Short mmCIF file of C-alpha atoms in Angstrom, two decimals:
data_model
loop_
_atom_site.label_atom_id
_atom_site.label_comp_id
_atom_site.label_asym_id
_atom_site.label_seq_id
_atom_site.Cartn_x
_atom_site.Cartn_y
_atom_site.Cartn_z
CA UNK S 296 -44.84 62.21 22.17
CA UNK S 297 -45.27 64.43 19.13
CA UNK S 298 -46.67 64.16 15.62
CA UNK S 299 -44.48 64.41 12.51
CA UNK S 300 -45.26 65.46 8.94
CA UNK S 301 -48.72 65.67 7.49
CA UNK S 302 -48.53 63.69 4.24
CA UNK S 303 -51.45 61.23 4.14
CA UNK S 304 -50.49 57.56 4.24
CA UNK S 305 -52.52 54.91 2.44
CA UNK S 306 -52.99 51.59 4.19
CA UNK S 307 -52.61 49.80 0.86
CA UNK S 308 -48.82 50.31 0.81
CA UNK S 309 -48.60 47.78 3.66
CA UNK S 310 -48.76 44.38 1.96
CA UNK S 311 -48.64 40.84 3.31
CA UNK S 312 -44.86 40.55 2.82
CA UNK S 313 -43.53 44.10 2.45
CA UNK S 314 -44.28 47.82 2.11
CA UNK S 315 -44.54 48.97 -1.50
CA UNK S 316 -45.78 51.82 -3.70
CA UNK S 317 -45.10 54.36 -6.41
CA UNK S 318 -42.45 56.94 -5.52
CA UNK S 319 -43.88 60.41 -4.75
CA UNK S 320 -47.41 59.06 -5.04
CA UNK S 321 -47.79 56.27 -2.47
CA UNK S 322 -44.41 56.56 -0.78
CA UNK S 323 -41.88 59.35 -0.22
CA UNK S 324 -38.97 60.25 2.07
CA UNK S 325 -41.53 61.79 4.48
CA UNK S 326 -43.39 58.49 4.73
CA UNK S 327 -40.16 56.51 5.05
CA UNK S 328 -39.13 58.77 7.92
CA UNK S 329 -42.31 57.67 9.69
CA UNK S 330 -41.67 54.04 8.78
CA UNK S 331 -38.22 54.45 10.33
CA UNK S 332 -39.75 55.91 13.49
CA UNK S 333 -42.20 53.00 13.64
CA UNK S 334 -39.52 50.36 12.98
CA UNK S 335 -37.24 51.86 15.61
CA UNK S 336 -40.08 52.03 18.13
CA UNK S 337 -41.02 48.41 17.39
CA UNK S 338 -37.43 47.16 17.76
CA UNK S 339 -36.93 49.09 20.98
CA UNK S 340 -40.25 48.51 22.75
CA UNK S 341 -41.48 45.17 21.39
CA UNK S 342 -38.30 43.31 20.43
CA UNK S 343 -36.21 44.96 23.18
CA UNK S 344 -33.45 45.32 20.61
CA UNK S 345 -30.81 47.91 19.88
CA UNK S 346 -29.99 47.99 16.17
CA UNK S 347 -31.21 47.58 12.60
CA UNK S 348 -29.12 46.74 9.54
CA UNK S 349 -30.34 48.56 6.43
CA UNK S 350 -29.38 48.50 2.77
CA UNK S 351 -31.06 49.37 -0.50
CA UNK S 352 -31.19 48.16 -4.07
CA UNK S 353 -29.83 49.99 -7.10
CA UNK S 354 -32.93 51.93 -8.18
CA UNK S 355 -32.80 55.74 -8.24
CA UNK S 356 -34.96 56.38 -5.16
CA UNK S 357 -33.54 53.70 -2.84
CA UNK S 358 -30.88 55.72 -1.05
CA UNK S 359 -33.16 58.75 -0.60
CA UNK S 360 -35.71 56.46 1.07
CA UNK S 361 -33.07 54.55 3.04
CA UNK S 362 -31.59 57.75 4.50
CA UNK S 363 -35.05 59.03 5.43
CA UNK S 364 -35.75 55.75 7.18
CA UNK S 365 -32.37 55.91 8.96
CA UNK S 366 -33.27 59.38 10.27
CA UNK S 367 -36.48 57.97 11.73
CA UNK S 368 -34.86 54.89 13.30
CA UNK S 369 -32.05 56.83 14.95
CA UNK S 370 -34.50 59.44 16.29
CA UNK S 371 -35.99 56.68 18.46
CA UNK S 372 -32.58 55.80 19.94
CA UNK S 373 -32.01 52.65 17.87
CA UNK S 374 -28.64 52.21 16.14
CA UNK S 375 -28.11 51.59 12.42
CA UNK S 376 -25.61 49.47 10.53
CA UNK S 377 -25.77 50.96 7.04
CA UNK S 378 -24.80 48.63 4.17
CA UNK S 379 -25.51 51.22 1.47
CA UNK S 380 -26.38 50.23 -2.11
CA UNK S 381 -26.13 46.45 -2.33
CA UNK S 382 -27.70 43.31 -3.62
CA UNK S 383 -30.34 41.73 -1.40
CA UNK S 384 -27.99 38.95 -0.30
CA UNK S 385 -25.18 41.31 0.66
CA UNK S 386 -27.35 43.25 3.13
CA UNK S 387 -29.03 40.12 4.53
CA UNK S 388 -25.65 38.43 5.00
CA UNK S 389 -24.19 41.52 6.69
CA UNK S 390 -27.19 41.79 9.01
CA UNK S 391 -26.83 38.14 9.97
CA UNK S 392 -23.12 38.46 10.68
CA UNK S 393 -23.78 41.53 12.84
CA UNK S 394 -26.64 39.75 14.67
CA UNK S 395 -29.00 42.60 13.86
CA UNK S 396 -32.35 42.64 15.64
CA UNK S 397 -34.01 43.58 12.35
CA UNK S 398 -32.81 43.80 8.74
CA UNK S 399 -34.45 46.25 6.35
CA UNK S 400 -33.88 46.21 2.60
CA UNK S 401 -35.24 49.08 0.53
CA UNK S 402 -36.50 47.64 -2.74
CA UNK S 403 -39.50 47.05 -4.96
CA UNK S 404 -37.98 43.75 -6.12
CA UNK S 405 -39.12 42.94 -9.68
CA UNK S 406 -41.37 46.00 -10.16
CA UNK S 407 -40.56 48.88 -12.57
CA UNK S 408 -38.10 51.61 -11.47
CA UNK S 409 -40.76 54.14 -10.41
CA UNK S 410 -41.79 51.75 -7.61
CA UNK S 411 -40.04 51.25 -4.30
CA UNK S 412 -40.62 49.88 -0.82
CA UNK S 413 -39.00 47.97 2.02
CA UNK S 414 -38.79 44.35 3.21
CA UNK S 415 -38.09 43.38 6.81
CA UNK S 416 -36.28 40.29 8.12
CA UNK S 417 -35.10 39.04 11.46
CA UNK S 418 -31.35 38.75 11.94
CA UNK S 419 -31.42 35.04 11.13
CA UNK S 420 -32.95 35.69 7.70
CA UNK S 421 -36.55 34.73 8.50
CA UNK S 422 -39.02 37.09 6.84
CA UNK S 423 -41.08 39.41 9.01
CA UNK S 424 -44.56 37.85 9.38
CA UNK S 425 -47.61 39.79 8.25
CA UNK S 426 -49.00 40.38 11.75
CA UNK S 427 -45.73 42.03 12.85
CA UNK S 428 -45.59 44.11 9.68
CA UNK S 429 -49.13 45.27 10.50
CA UNK S 430 -47.89 46.27 13.97
CA UNK S 431 -45.42 48.61 12.27
CA UNK S 432 -48.25 49.84 10.01
CA UNK S 433 -50.38 50.65 13.07
CA UNK S 434 -47.53 52.61 14.65
CA UNK S 435 -47.09 54.59 11.41
CA UNK S 436 -50.82 55.39 11.23
CA UNK S 437 -50.97 56.41 14.90
CA UNK S 438 -48.29 58.98 14.05
CA UNK S 439 -47.10 59.45 17.64
CA UNK S 440 -43.59 58.38 18.58
CA UNK S 441 -41.23 58.47 21.59
CA UNK S 442 -38.19 60.49 20.50
CA UNK S 443 -34.84 59.87 22.18
CA UNK S 444 -33.06 62.73 23.98
CA UNK S 445 -30.07 64.33 22.21
CA UNK S 446 -27.59 62.12 24.06
CA UNK S 447 -29.43 58.87 23.29
CA UNK S 448 -30.00 59.29 19.56
CA UNK S 449 -29.06 56.16 17.63
CA UNK S 450 -25.71 56.09 15.85
CA UNK S 451 -25.05 55.14 12.21
CA UNK S 452 -22.15 52.81 11.44
CA UNK S 453 -21.19 52.15 7.80
CA UNK S 454 -20.84 48.45 6.96
CA UNK S 455 -18.82 46.80 4.19
CA UNK S 456 -21.33 44.29 2.85
CA UNK S 457 -19.16 43.01 0.00
CA UNK S 458 -16.02 41.24 1.22
CA UNK S 459 -17.48 38.96 3.88
CA UNK S 460 -20.26 37.95 1.49
CA UNK S 461 -17.81 37.15 -1.31
CA UNK S 462 -15.48 35.26 1.03
CA UNK S 463 -18.41 33.14 2.23
CA UNK S 464 -19.06 31.83 -1.29
CA UNK S 465 -15.39 31.40 -2.13
CA UNK S 466 -14.99 29.27 1.02
CA UNK S 467 -18.12 27.16 0.38
CA UNK S 468 -17.82 26.42 -3.35
CA UNK S 469 -14.90 24.89 -5.23
CA UNK S 470 -14.98 23.67 -8.83
CA UNK S 471 -12.79 21.21 -10.72
CA UNK S 472 -13.89 22.33 -14.18
CA UNK S 473 -13.77 25.84 -15.61
CA UNK S 474 -17.49 26.25 -16.27
CA UNK S 475 -18.85 29.04 -18.44
CA UNK S 476 -21.91 30.98 -17.32
CA UNK S 477 -23.94 33.78 -18.89
CA UNK S 478 -24.99 36.23 -16.17
CA UNK S 479 -28.00 38.44 -16.87
CA UNK S 480 -28.12 40.98 -14.06
CA UNK S 481 -30.60 43.22 -15.88
CA UNK S 482 -28.54 46.25 -14.85
CA UNK S 483 -29.96 45.81 -11.34
CA UNK S 484 -28.57 45.03 -7.90
CA UNK S 485 -26.84 41.77 -8.78
CA UNK S 486 -24.39 43.77 -10.93
CA UNK S 487 -22.85 44.65 -7.53
CA UNK S 488 -22.04 41.07 -6.53
CA UNK S 489 -22.61 38.28 -9.07
CA UNK S 490 -19.97 39.02 -11.76
CA UNK S 491 -17.16 39.46 -9.22
CA UNK S 492 -18.08 36.37 -7.20
CA UNK S 493 -18.42 34.10 -10.24
CA UNK S 494 -15.09 35.38 -11.57
CA UNK S 495 -13.44 34.78 -8.17
CA UNK S 496 -14.66 31.18 -8.28
CA UNK S 497 -12.95 30.59 -11.63
CA UNK S 498 -15.90 30.77 -14.02
CA UNK S 499 -15.71 32.08 -17.55
CA UNK S 500 -18.31 34.82 -17.22
CA UNK S 501 -20.32 36.06 -20.19
CA UNK S 502 -21.91 39.30 -18.95
CA UNK S 503 -25.41 40.29 -20.07
CA UNK S 504 -26.59 43.70 -18.80
CA UNK S 505 -24.01 43.60 -15.99
CA UNK S 506 -23.41 47.37 -15.87
CA UNK S 507 -25.44 49.24 -13.21
CA UNK S 508 -28.62 50.66 -14.80
CA UNK S 509 -30.95 52.08 -12.10
CA UNK S 510 -33.74 52.72 -14.60
CA UNK S 511 -33.66 49.14 -15.99
CA UNK S 512 -33.52 50.55 -19.52
CA UNK S 513 -32.00 47.43 -21.11
CA UNK S 514 -34.18 44.74 -19.54
CA UNK S 515 -37.20 44.89 -17.18
CA UNK S 516 -36.41 43.96 -13.58
CA UNK S 517 -38.81 41.01 -13.75
CA UNK S 518 -36.93 38.05 -15.34
CA UNK S 519 -39.94 36.62 -17.17
CA UNK S 520 -39.11 34.33 -20.12
CA UNK S 521 -40.15 37.02 -22.63
CA UNK S 522 -37.48 39.34 -21.15
CA UNK S 523 -34.60 36.85 -21.47
CA UNK S 524 -33.98 36.85 -25.23
CA UNK S 525 -30.50 38.42 -24.87
CA UNK S 526 -29.50 35.85 -22.25
CA UNK S 527 -30.64 32.89 -24.37
CA UNK S 528 -28.74 34.27 -27.37
CA UNK S 529 -25.57 34.75 -25.29
CA UNK S 530 -25.71 31.17 -23.99
CA UNK S 531 -25.92 29.80 -27.53
CA UNK S 532 -23.38 32.22 -29.06
CA UNK S 533 -20.71 31.63 -26.42
CA UNK S 534 -21.46 27.93 -25.83
CA UNK S 535 -22.11 28.43 -22.10
CA UNK S 536 -22.71 25.56 -19.71
CA UNK S 537 -25.73 27.44 -18.38
CA UNK S 538 -27.13 30.90 -17.75
CA UNK S 539 -28.95 32.76 -15.01
CA UNK S 540 -31.14 35.88 -14.90
CA UNK S 541 -31.72 37.82 -11.68
CA UNK S 542 -34.59 40.06 -10.63
CA UNK S 543 -34.28 43.67 -9.47
CA UNK S 544 -33.05 43.13 -5.91
CA UNK S 545 -31.51 39.65 -6.14
CA UNK S 546 -33.88 37.32 -4.30
CA UNK S 547 -34.92 35.38 -7.43
CA UNK S 548 -32.86 33.58 -10.06
CA UNK S 549 -34.16 32.07 -13.30
CA UNK S 550 -31.96 29.26 -14.59
CA UNK S 551 -31.44 28.60 -18.33
CA UNK S 552 -29.78 25.43 -19.62
CA UNK S 553 -26.99 25.11 -22.19
CA UNK S 554 -29.47 24.95 -25.11
CA UNK S 555 -31.35 28.09 -24.04
CA UNK S 556 -34.27 26.27 -22.40
CA UNK S 557 -35.67 28.32 -19.50
CA UNK S 558 -36.41 26.29 -16.37
CA UNK S 559 -39.34 26.78 -14.04
CA UNK S 560 -38.67 27.08 -10.32
CA UNK S 561 -40.12 23.58 -9.92
CA UNK S 562 -37.68 22.10 -12.44
CA UNK S 563 -34.75 23.89 -10.82
CA UNK S 564 -35.84 22.61 -7.40
CA UNK S 565 -36.18 19.03 -8.66
CA UNK S 566 -32.66 19.09 -10.11
CA UNK S 567 -31.23 20.50 -6.88
CA UNK S 568 -33.14 17.92 -4.83
CA UNK S 569 -32.05 15.07 -7.11
CA UNK S 570 -28.36 15.92 -7.45
CA UNK S 571 -27.43 18.77 -5.11
CA UNK S 572 -28.34 17.94 -1.51
CA UNK S 573 -25.95 16.10 0.79
CA UNK S 574 -28.61 13.93 2.40
CA UNK S 575 -31.74 12.35 0.97
CA UNK S 576 -33.80 12.28 4.17
CA UNK S 577 -35.54 15.39 5.37
CA UNK S 578 -38.19 17.94 4.48
CA UNK S 579 -38.55 19.82 1.21
CA UNK S 580 -41.04 22.70 1.33
CA UNK S 581 -43.23 23.63 -1.63
CA UNK S 582 -46.01 26.19 -1.80
CA UNK S 583 -49.50 25.25 -2.95
CA UNK S 584 -48.79 26.62 -6.45
CA UNK S 585 -45.90 24.23 -7.10
CA UNK S 586 -46.12 21.43 -9.65
CA UNK S 587 -47.09 17.91 -8.61
CA UNK S 588 -43.88 16.81 -10.35
CA UNK S 589 -41.85 17.96 -7.31
CA UNK S 590 -43.53 15.42 -5.04
CA UNK S 591 -43.51 12.72 -7.73
CA UNK S 592 -39.79 13.12 -8.43
CA UNK S 593 -38.37 13.79 -4.98
CA UNK S 594 -40.37 11.66 -2.53
CA UNK S 595 -38.96 8.38 -3.98
CA UNK S 596 -35.51 9.55 -2.81
CA UNK S 597 -36.76 9.61 0.78
CA UNK S 598 -37.64 13.28 1.15
CA UNK S 599 -40.86 14.44 2.79
CA UNK S 600 -42.45 17.08 0.53
CA UNK S 601 -44.57 19.47 2.59
CA UNK S 602 -47.04 22.01 1.16
CA UNK S 603 -47.27 25.50 2.67
CA UNK S 604 -48.91 28.85 1.92
CA UNK S 605 -47.63 31.13 -0.84
CA UNK S 606 -45.13 33.78 0.32
CA UNK S 607 -41.41 34.01 1.07
CA UNK S 608 -42.18 34.79 4.73
CA UNK S 609 -43.85 31.41 5.18
CA UNK S 610 -41.04 29.74 3.24
CA UNK S 611 -38.29 31.05 5.51
CA UNK S 612 -40.23 30.49 8.74
CA UNK S 613 -41.22 26.92 7.82
CA UNK S 614 -37.65 26.14 6.75
CA UNK S 615 -36.40 27.20 10.16
CA UNK S 616 -39.08 25.30 12.10
CA UNK S 617 -38.75 22.04 10.14
CA UNK S 618 -35.00 22.27 9.46
CA UNK S 619 -35.87 21.83 5.78
CA UNK S 620 -33.24 20.99 3.19
CA UNK S 621 -34.85 22.97 0.38
CA UNK S 622 -37.73 25.40 -0.15
CA UNK S 623 -39.43 26.10 -3.48
CA UNK S 624 -41.81 28.91 -4.38
CA UNK S 625 -43.42 28.58 -7.81
CA UNK S 626 -42.76 32.31 -8.42
CA UNK S 627 -39.01 31.64 -8.41
CA UNK S 628 -37.92 32.06 -4.78
CA UNK S 629 -35.76 29.11 -3.66
CA UNK S 630 -33.96 28.67 -0.37
CA UNK S 631 -31.23 26.21 0.55
CA UNK S 632 -30.88 26.53 4.34
CA UNK S 633 -27.50 24.78 4.24
CA UNK S 634 -26.30 28.27 3.23
CA UNK S 635 -28.98 30.81 4.24
CA UNK S 636 -32.57 30.83 5.47
CA UNK S 637 -33.32 33.80 3.22
CA UNK S 638 -33.90 33.55 -0.53
CA UNK S 639 -30.57 34.80 -1.87
CA UNK S 640 -30.57 34.38 -5.66
CA UNK S 641 -26.83 33.75 -5.86
CA UNK S 642 -27.03 30.40 -4.05
CA UNK S 643 -29.19 28.78 -6.77
CA UNK S 644 -26.89 29.16 -9.81
CA UNK S 645 -23.85 28.22 -7.73
CA UNK S 646 -25.62 25.06 -6.59
CA UNK S 647 -26.50 24.29 -10.24
CA UNK S 648 -22.84 24.83 -11.18
CA UNK S 649 -21.76 22.50 -8.37
CA UNK S 650 -24.07 19.81 -9.76
CA UNK S 651 -22.72 20.28 -13.31
CA UNK S 652 -19.18 20.06 -11.95
CA UNK S 653 -19.99 16.68 -10.41
CA UNK S 654 -22.35 14.87 -12.82
CA UNK S 655 -20.19 15.35 -15.94
CA UNK S 656 -23.20 15.54 -18.24
CA UNK S 657 -24.62 18.46 -20.23
CA UNK S 658 -27.21 20.41 -18.28
CA UNK S 659 -29.88 19.81 -20.91
CA UNK S 660 -29.68 16.05 -20.24
CA UNK S 661 -30.71 16.67 -16.62
CA UNK S 662 -33.49 19.01 -17.69
CA UNK S 663 -34.93 16.47 -20.13
CA UNK S 664 -35.18 13.94 -17.29
CA UNK S 665 -37.26 16.43 -15.28
CA UNK S 666 -40.92 16.20 -16.30
CA UNK S 667 -43.12 19.23 -16.70
CA UNK S 668 -46.89 19.17 -17.11
CA UNK S 669 -49.18 21.51 -19.04
CA UNK S 670 -50.26 24.43 -16.85
CA UNK S 671 -52.61 27.37 -17.21
CA UNK S 672 -53.09 30.55 -15.18
CA UNK S 673 -56.28 32.60 -15.35
CA UNK S 674 -57.04 35.97 -13.75
CA UNK S 675 -60.70 36.59 -12.90
CA UNK S 676 -61.82 40.11 -12.04
CA UNK S 677 -63.41 40.27 -8.60
CA UNK S 678 -63.99 43.31 -6.37
CA UNK S 679 -61.76 43.62 -3.32
CA UNK S 680 -64.75 43.75 -0.96
CA UNK S 681 -66.01 40.28 -1.98
CA UNK S 682 -62.96 38.36 -3.26
CA UNK S 683 -62.15 36.71 0.09
CA UNK S 684 -65.82 35.90 0.68
CA UNK S 685 -65.84 34.18 -2.72
CA UNK S 686 -62.85 32.06 -1.70
CA UNK S 687 -64.49 31.11 1.62
CA UNK S 688 -67.66 30.09 -0.21
CA UNK S 689 -65.63 28.03 -2.70
CA UNK S 690 -63.79 26.33 0.17
CA UNK S 691 -67.10 25.15 1.61
CA UNK S 692 -68.67 24.11 -1.69
CA UNK S 693 -65.63 22.30 -3.09
CA UNK S 694 -64.87 20.54 0.22
CA UNK S 695 -68.28 18.89 -0.04
CA UNK S 696 -67.87 17.96 -3.72
CA UNK S 697 -64.32 16.58 -3.79
CA UNK S 698 -62.16 14.30 -1.63
CA UNK S 699 -58.73 15.94 -1.78
CA UNK S 700 -59.25 19.60 -0.87
CA UNK S 701 -56.59 21.84 0.70
CA UNK S 702 -57.79 25.16 2.18
CA UNK S 703 -54.59 26.45 3.79
CA UNK S 704 -54.20 29.17 1.13
CA UNK S 705 -57.23 29.71 -1.09
CA UNK S 706 -58.59 26.32 -2.15
CA UNK S 707 -56.67 23.59 -3.97
CA UNK S 708 -58.38 20.48 -5.34
CA UNK S 709 -56.15 17.51 -6.26
CA UNK S 710 -57.00 14.73 -8.69
CA UNK S 711 -54.95 11.73 -9.76
CA UNK S 712 -54.18 13.43 -13.09
CA UNK S 713 -54.00 17.13 -12.10
CA UNK S 714 -54.98 19.88 -9.69
CA UNK S 715 -56.62 23.31 -9.49
CA UNK S 716 -55.75 26.19 -7.14
CA UNK S 717 -58.04 29.21 -6.64
CA UNK S 718 -56.61 32.14 -4.63
CA UNK S 719 -57.52 35.77 -4.10
CA UNK S 720 -54.77 38.25 -4.87
CA UNK S 721 -53.52 40.09 -1.78
CA UNK S 722 -52.86 43.24 -3.81
CA UNK S 723 -55.36 43.41 -6.72
CA UNK S 724 -59.12 42.98 -7.34
CA UNK S 725 -58.39 39.57 -8.87
CA UNK S 726 -58.91 35.90 -8.17
CA UNK S 727 -56.21 33.68 -9.69
CA UNK S 728 -56.97 30.21 -10.98
CA UNK S 729 -53.97 27.92 -11.61
CA UNK S 730 -54.41 24.51 -13.22
CA UNK S 731 -51.96 21.67 -13.95
CA UNK S 732 -52.83 18.37 -15.62
CA UNK S 733 -51.21 15.37 -17.29
CA UNK S 734 -52.43 16.32 -20.79
CA UNK S 735 -53.61 19.48 -22.58
CA UNK S 736 -57.12 18.01 -22.93
CA UNK S 737 -57.40 17.32 -19.20
CA UNK S 738 -56.00 20.80 -18.51
CA UNK S 739 -58.67 22.41 -20.69
CA UNK S 740 -61.46 20.47 -18.96
CA UNK S 741 -60.31 21.21 -15.41
CA UNK S 742 -59.66 24.88 -16.11
CA UNK S 743 -63.05 25.42 -17.77
CA UNK S 744 -64.95 23.59 -15.02
CA UNK S 745 -63.44 25.58 -12.13
CA UNK S 746 -63.46 28.88 -14.01
CA UNK S 747 -67.20 28.47 -14.47
CA UNK S 748 -67.69 27.52 -10.80
CA UNK S 749 -65.68 30.54 -9.60
CA UNK S 750 -67.58 32.97 -11.83
CA UNK S 751 -70.86 31.48 -10.62
CA UNK S 752 -69.92 32.13 -6.97
CA UNK S 753 -68.77 35.67 -7.83
CA UNK S 754 -72.18 36.42 -9.35
CA UNK S 755 -73.92 35.02 -6.26
CA UNK S 756 -71.80 37.22 -3.99
CA UNK S 757 -72.44 40.32 -6.10
CA UNK S 758 -76.19 39.70 -5.81
CA UNK S 759 -76.09 39.54 -2.01
CA UNK S 760 -73.88 42.61 -1.47
#
């Protein structure tokens, strides 16, 4: 055993679903070398595995960090399949095909270009659960690793992550009509896969920011509606059947209809559940932030709609355990396990295109049949040292006051005409309050009532600390 490097490591870079921080402030090649040592040690000693598949997104620092991590992994005697600079789906697909013990993707997803990090997945695409990620954190913080002897150092094998991935989609999707699609890749990782695959499938592709741009200078890597003006304009100008915007790494897709209307993840999921699944009996997973419209629209078809905690890790794990047909995260992550367990953003627009190819109606007609209710999101400042205590107190108080209370993730209270969800942020000194109701007036009343209750509990907690 020996100790490496001396750069201090902050625990806060280890989040519930990934490792993340600002480059050269929170994270660096030195720290990623240690993360590689820890990941290799974990795979070798705990998983009794032999190799990790690793790739990285398009941002400037990704390959520097990936190579540092590779150096750490191989120093423990664990082998590497290196996919290089790819989209999220390309590396995850390659890791699955190679039956990797662990897949690592270097990315900060939708965050600005000065951020970076890494996500871990099992070879089958299930996200690494928080407790196992914390095991890697503990190994990093212990800073003492078993190094392999010179003749047992892990070997690095380059992997072509493009052709097999493209061939998979070409073999699974065929279209009768020549559909037109506007692709907004934001200059990010999906520039490396989406335009070529859509073209190979016979689409008329209207590119929007489809040239690699590691600094995201043309469009932020988070595909929020306010960032999609160019995409909406392209759809209207070129009379596209639909459009799609991807986030920085390619695990989220935002769908836009032929009139330029931007769909929520719930609306997209409802349309896929209504028109795009082969069978109408089975489980559809939604997180506790999803709209009540999903249950209202899809259960009459025969689906069982099951609520779970927020987080892509829970989504992938639950999908595997329940053999779910569809998984919906309100933040935009969708999974269709018929193709992959992981949340590859390319599957969603191709499934939408498949539906449009079959229903022979304009996309906007389908969207207009999909109800959406007024919603509101509030952020309430609350110190990190009391925010979870506040939630626990609210769980107890609200469980006594109301009949339908769900405490699996924060506290959600359901009414016949709406619901409220109160959750502590995992990463910020914030409590988030999300409200949905049948009318704006009901929304205002529910939001105000639970905002006041939350602030009251925060003040109580402050007084006792």
